[in-house]
Tab-separated table of C-alpha atoms and ligand atoms in Angstrom:
chain	number	residue	atom	x	y	z
X	742	UNK	CA	97.665	103.707	155.032
X	743	UNK	CA	95.931	106.885	156.037
X	744	UNK	CA	93.769	107.451	159.068
X	745	UNK	CA	93.143	109.615	162.067
X	746	UNK	CA	94.368	106.810	164.341
X	747	UNK	CA	92.668	108.330	167.389
X	748	UNK	CA	93.575	105.743	168.612
X	749	UNK	CA	95.108	103.116	166.318
X	750	UNK	CA	93.563	99.666	166.916
X	751	UNK	CA	93.680	96.048	165.755
X	752	UNK	CA	91.286	96.806	162.850
X	753	UNK	CA	93.964	99.078	161.356
X	754	UNK	CA	96.811	96.691	162.115
X	755	UNK	CA	95.177	93.565	160.710
X	756	UNK	CA	94.184	95.466	157.557
X	757	UNK	CA	97.750	96.659	157.006
X	758	UNK	CA	99.241	93.229	157.637
X	759	UNK	CA	96.773	91.354	155.408
X	760	UNK	CA	97.378	93.873	152.595
X	761	UNK	CA	101.149	93.625	153.036
X	762	UNK	CA	101.174	89.851	152.896
X	763	UNK	CA	98.668	89.500	150.061
X	764	UNK	CA	100.257	92.073	147.760
X	765	UNK	CA	103.866	91.422	148.831
X	766	UNK	CA	104.344	95.047	149.839
X	767	UNK	CA	107.872	96.060	150.864
X	768	UNK	CA	106.576	98.539	153.391
X	769	UNK	CA	103.353	99.850	154.890
X	770	UNK	CA	103.561	103.496	155.881
X	771	UNK	CA	100.974	104.628	158.411
X	772	UNK	CA	100.190	108.297	157.862
X	773	UNK	CA	98.286	109.895	160.753
X	774	UNK	CA	96.210	112.769	159.354
X	775	UNK	CA	97.091	116.299	160.441
X	776	UNK	CA	93.726	117.950	159.851
X	777	UNK	CA	91.365	115.340	158.352
X	778	UNK	CA	89.159	117.219	155.852
X	779	UNK	CA	86.286	114.736	156.274
X	780	UNK	CA	86.223	115.196	160.057
X	781	UNK	CA	85.646	118.970	160.063
X	782	UNK	CA	84.093	120.139	163.305
X	783	UNK	CA	84.927	116.871	165.094
X	784	UNK	CA	87.384	117.167	167.966
X	785	UNK	CA	90.463	115.005	167.533
X	786	UNK	CA	93.428	114.380	169.805
X	787	UNK	CA	96.725	116.190	169.356
X	788	UNK	CA	98.862	114.990	166.481
X	789	UNK	CA	101.697	114.126	168.866
X	790	UNK	CA	99.537	111.669	170.791
X	791	UNK	CA	98.166	110.036	167.640
X	792	UNK	CA	101.676	109.797	166.212
X	793	UNK	CA	103.072	108.303	169.436
X	794	UNK	CA	100.302	105.692	169.636
X	795	UNK	CA	100.817	104.720	165.993
X	796	UNK	CA	104.558	104.318	166.559
X	797	UNK	CA	103.937	102.185	169.659
X	798	UNK	CA	101.443	99.986	167.778
X	799	UNK	CA	103.697	99.379	164.785
X	800	UNK	CA	107.131	99.153	166.400
X	801	UNK	CA	107.223	95.345	166.473
X	802	UNK	CA	106.510	94.900	162.751
X	803	UNK	CA	109.613	95.448	160.587
X	804	UNK	CA	107.413	96.161	157.538
X	805	UNK	CA	105.524	98.984	159.246
X	806	UNK	CA	106.627	102.615	159.417
X	807	UNK	CA	104.941	105.814	160.548
X	808	UNK	CA	105.217	109.073	158.614
X	809	UNK	CA	104.741	112.603	159.956
X	810	UNK	CA	104.101	113.916	156.426
X	811	UNK	CA	100.532	115.035	157.098
X	812	UNK	CA	101.152	116.083	160.698
X	813	UNK	CA	103.958	118.416	159.605
X	814	UNK	CA	102.108	119.860	156.619
X	815	UNK	CA	99.944	122.889	157.395
X	816	UNK	CA	96.306	122.944	156.307
X	817	UNK	CA	93.879	120.102	155.608
X	818	UNK	CA	95.466	116.691	154.981
X	819	UNK	CA	94.518	115.804	151.442
X	820	UNK	CA	95.463	112.349	150.148
X	821	UNK	CA	96.554	113.791	146.798
X	822	UNK	CA	99.271	115.910	148.497
X	823	UNK	CA	100.484	112.935	150.513
X	824	UNK	CA	100.649	110.601	147.522
X	825	UNK	CA	102.502	113.270	145.513
X	826	UNK	CA	104.928	113.646	148.413
X	827	UNK	CA	105.628	109.903	148.485
X	828	UNK	CA	105.980	109.813	144.686
X	829	UNK	CA	108.896	112.240	145.026
X	830	UNK	CA	110.345	110.597	148.170
X	831	UNK	CA	110.504	106.984	147.031
X	832	UNK	CA	112.708	105.715	144.193
X	833	UNK	CA	111.334	106.300	140.710
X	834	UNK	CA	109.249	103.346	139.611
X	835	UNK	CA	108.031	102.567	143.122
X	836	UNK	CA	104.447	101.375	142.968
X	837	UNK	CA	102.277	103.082	145.579
X	838	UNK	CA	98.979	101.764	146.926
X	839	UNK	CA	96.689	103.706	149.199
X	840	UNK	CA	95.318	101.273	151.791
X	841	UNK	CA	91.917	102.162	153.096
X	842	UNK	CA	88.849	100.645	154.724
X	843	UNK	CA	85.528	100.254	152.935
X	844	UNK	CA	83.817	103.187	154.670
X	845	UNK	CA	86.462	105.647	153.491
X	846	UNK	CA	86.800	104.072	150.037
X	847	UNK	CA	83.155	104.404	149.070
X	848	UNK	CA	83.686	108.159	149.309
X	849	UNK	CA	86.853	108.283	147.183
X	850	UNK	CA	85.230	110.346	144.447
X	851	UNK	CA	84.459	113.114	146.954
X	852	UNK	CA	88.142	113.434	147.912
X	853	UNK	CA	90.069	116.483	146.671
X	854	UNK	CA	91.281	116.012	143.077
X	855	UNK	CA	90.005	112.428	143.198
X	856	UNK	CA	90.352	111.826	139.462
X	857	UNK	CA	94.010	112.927	139.552
X	858	UNK	CA	94.623	110.842	142.667
X	859	UNK	CA	93.271	107.749	140.898
X	860	UNK	CA	95.922	108.311	138.228
X	861	UNK	CA	98.738	108.557	140.753
X	862	UNK	CA	98.393	105.409	142.843
X	863	UNK	CA	96.556	102.137	143.208
X	864	UNK	CA	94.137	101.365	146.019
X	865	UNK	CA	93.783	98.411	148.345
X	866	UNK	CA	90.347	98.557	149.906
X	867	UNK	CA	89.672	96.409	152.956
X	868	UNK	CA	86.276	95.063	153.911
X	869	UNK	CA	84.880	96.397	157.171
X	870	UNK	CA	81.909	95.146	159.164
X	871	UNK	CA	78.810	96.842	157.836
X	872	UNK	CA	80.019	96.912	154.225
X	873	UNK	CA	79.437	93.835	152.084
X	874	UNK	CA	82.070	92.965	149.484
X	875	UNK	CA	79.438	93.111	146.722
X	876	UNK	CA	78.274	96.567	147.776
X	877	UNK	CA	81.857	97.728	148.008
X	878	UNK	CA	82.729	96.507	144.505
X	879	UNK	CA	79.648	98.307	143.170
X	880	UNK	CA	80.737	101.562	144.821
X	881	UNK	CA	84.231	101.248	143.382
X	882	UNK	CA	83.023	100.739	139.790
X	883	UNK	CA	82.891	104.456	139.065
X	884	UNK	CA	86.295	105.081	140.634
X	885	UNK	CA	87.720	102.369	138.390
X	886	UNK	CA	86.632	104.362	135.331
X	887	UNK	CA	89.082	107.120	136.259
X	888	UNK	CA	91.883	104.937	137.609
X	889	UNK	CA	94.995	104.092	135.641
X	890	UNK	CA	96.188	101.734	138.402
X	891	UNK	CA	94.725	98.698	140.130
X	892	UNK	CA	91.960	99.016	142.690
X	893	UNK	CA	91.934	95.820	144.708
X	894	UNK	CA	89.516	94.765	147.391
X	895	UNK	CA	90.845	92.603	150.181
X	896	UNK	CA	88.914	90.529	152.677
X	897	UNK	CA	90.250	91.068	156.208
X	898	UNK	CA	89.087	89.233	159.340
X	899	UNK	CA	86.038	91.183	160.438
X	900	UNK	CA	86.865	93.192	163.534
X	901	UNK	CA	84.019	95.419	164.591
X	902	UNK	CA	86.437	97.790	166.294
X	903	UNK	CA	86.415	101.546	165.785
X	904	UNK	CA	88.326	104.388	167.367
X	905	UNK	CA	85.002	106.065	168.126
X	906	UNK	CA	83.933	103.083	170.217
X	907	UNK	CA	87.306	102.908	171.986
X	908	UNK	CA	87.102	106.604	172.911
X	909	UNK	CA	83.580	106.082	174.230
X	910	UNK	CA	84.679	103.068	176.253
X	911	UNK	CA	87.540	104.975	177.900
X	912	UNK	CA	85.220	107.869	178.713
X	913	UNK	CA	82.687	105.523	180.287
X	914	UNK	CA	85.259	103.405	182.114
X	915	UNK	CA	84.674	100.265	180.018
X	916	UNK	CA	87.564	97.942	179.124
X	917	UNK	CA	89.545	98.411	175.908
X	918	UNK	CA	91.902	95.475	176.455
X	919	UNK	CA	92.220	93.222	173.372
X	920	UNK	CA	90.893	95.931	171.067
X	921	UNK	CA	94.296	97.530	170.597
X	922	UNK	CA	97.929	96.779	171.533
X	923	UNK	CA	98.722	96.810	175.229
X	924	UNK	CA	101.347	99.547	174.920
X	925	UNK	CA	98.775	101.822	173.251
X	926	UNK	CA	96.304	101.048	176.036
X	927	UNK	CA	98.978	101.967	178.591
X	928	UNK	CA	99.697	105.228	176.722
X	929	UNK	CA	96.001	106.171	176.794
X	930	UNK	CA	95.711	105.598	180.542
X	931	UNK	CA	99.035	107.234	181.343
X	932	UNK	CA	98.224	110.422	179.414
X	933	UNK	CA	94.544	110.567	180.358
X	934	UNK	CA	93.492	110.668	176.701
X	935	UNK	CA	89.759	110.458	176.015
X	936	UNK	CA	88.829	111.573	179.470
X	937	UNK	CA	86.428	114.525	178.996
X	938	UNK	CA	88.789	117.444	179.652
X	939	UNK	CA	91.785	115.990	177.779
X	940	UNK	CA	90.755	116.210	174.102
X	941	UNK	CA	92.353	119.451	173.055
X	942	UNK	CA	92.376	119.835	169.246
D	807	LIG	P1	86.836	106.767	163.860
D	807	LIG	O1	85.782	105.953	164.542
D	807	LIG	O2	87.436	107.844	164.711
D	807	LIG	O3	86.426	107.246	162.493
D	807	LIG	P2	88.198	104.478	162.757
D	807	LIG	O4	88.191	103.264	163.614
D	807	LIG	O5	87.214	104.530	161.594
D	807	LIG	O6	88.074	105.775	163.652
D	807	LIG	P3	90.160	105.764	161.153
D	807	LIG	O7	91.421	106.356	161.690
D	807	LIG	O8	89.040	106.656	160.785
D	807	LIG	O9	89.646	104.669	162.233
D	807	LIG	O10	90.447	104.772	159.966
D	807	LIG	C1	91.613	104.740	159.193
D	807	LIG	C2	91.416	103.726	158.082
D	807	LIG	O11	91.302	102.407	158.631
D	807	LIG	C3	90.134	103.967	157.274
D	807	LIG	O12	90.410	103.703	155.914
D	807	LIG	C4	89.171	102.944	157.844
D	807	LIG	O13	88.209	102.547	156.903
D	807	LIG	C5	90.102	101.781	158.213
D	807	LIG	N1	89.573	100.992	159.333
D	807	LIG	C6	89.302	101.428	160.568
D	807	LIG	N2	88.846	100.446	161.360
D	807	LIG	C7	88.819	99.338	160.602
D	807	LIG	C8	88.412	97.962	160.851
D	807	LIG	N3	87.943	97.589	162.044
D	807	LIG	N4	88.526	97.075	159.838
D	807	LIG	C9	88.984	97.491	158.616
D	807	LIG	N5	89.380	98.758	158.326
D	807	LIG	C10	89.298	99.674	159.294
D	808	LIG	MG1	86.831	106.351	160.590
């Protein structure tokens, strides 16, 4: 599951858990992006903070792991490079699914080497408030033409939570409790993340 995770929240966690349970996945690997190519020009928090928060959020789930693959790789974090990396890391024959939310998935064909990527792994696309399942399936039709794997859509409990909104709330002194795990909330307050002069990358 790729993402900026700035910060990770219950929308990410519920998506990962629903996908894991529904498709009997052995493991969900959260991969915080190093330099997200689709967020060019947008300030994001340091990789270390995003990695730490993702570890804190996932530590209690034995099926969840966090990878530094994209954080440790120089240059833009392209999904194709990450999937190729996992293809060589995991045992031969391991089936890999890229888990993503609807907003990211509708843009799949604009991703670097998208047609090759669709031949390397399957996709599990989660619904997200603002994207109807019908609309989503329509958007994925073209991607399916190039895919040699399965592209599933999965209905997850609608949580209208976004990292953008959480960052705004912290900045404006509004509560973030119940939007993300308590230990991640504590990390944000302890480090001063999302306060105006703290976003550094
Ligand atoms: P930002 O507002 O900074 O873009 P975000 O909340 O969209 O943050 P990302 O790190 O961009 O979080 O998202 C990582 C992945 O998780 C994406 O595929 C995204 O679609 C998915 N996702 C994020 N929030 C939700 C949610 N509430 N429900 C379902 N999927 C989500
Ligand atoms: Mg996003």
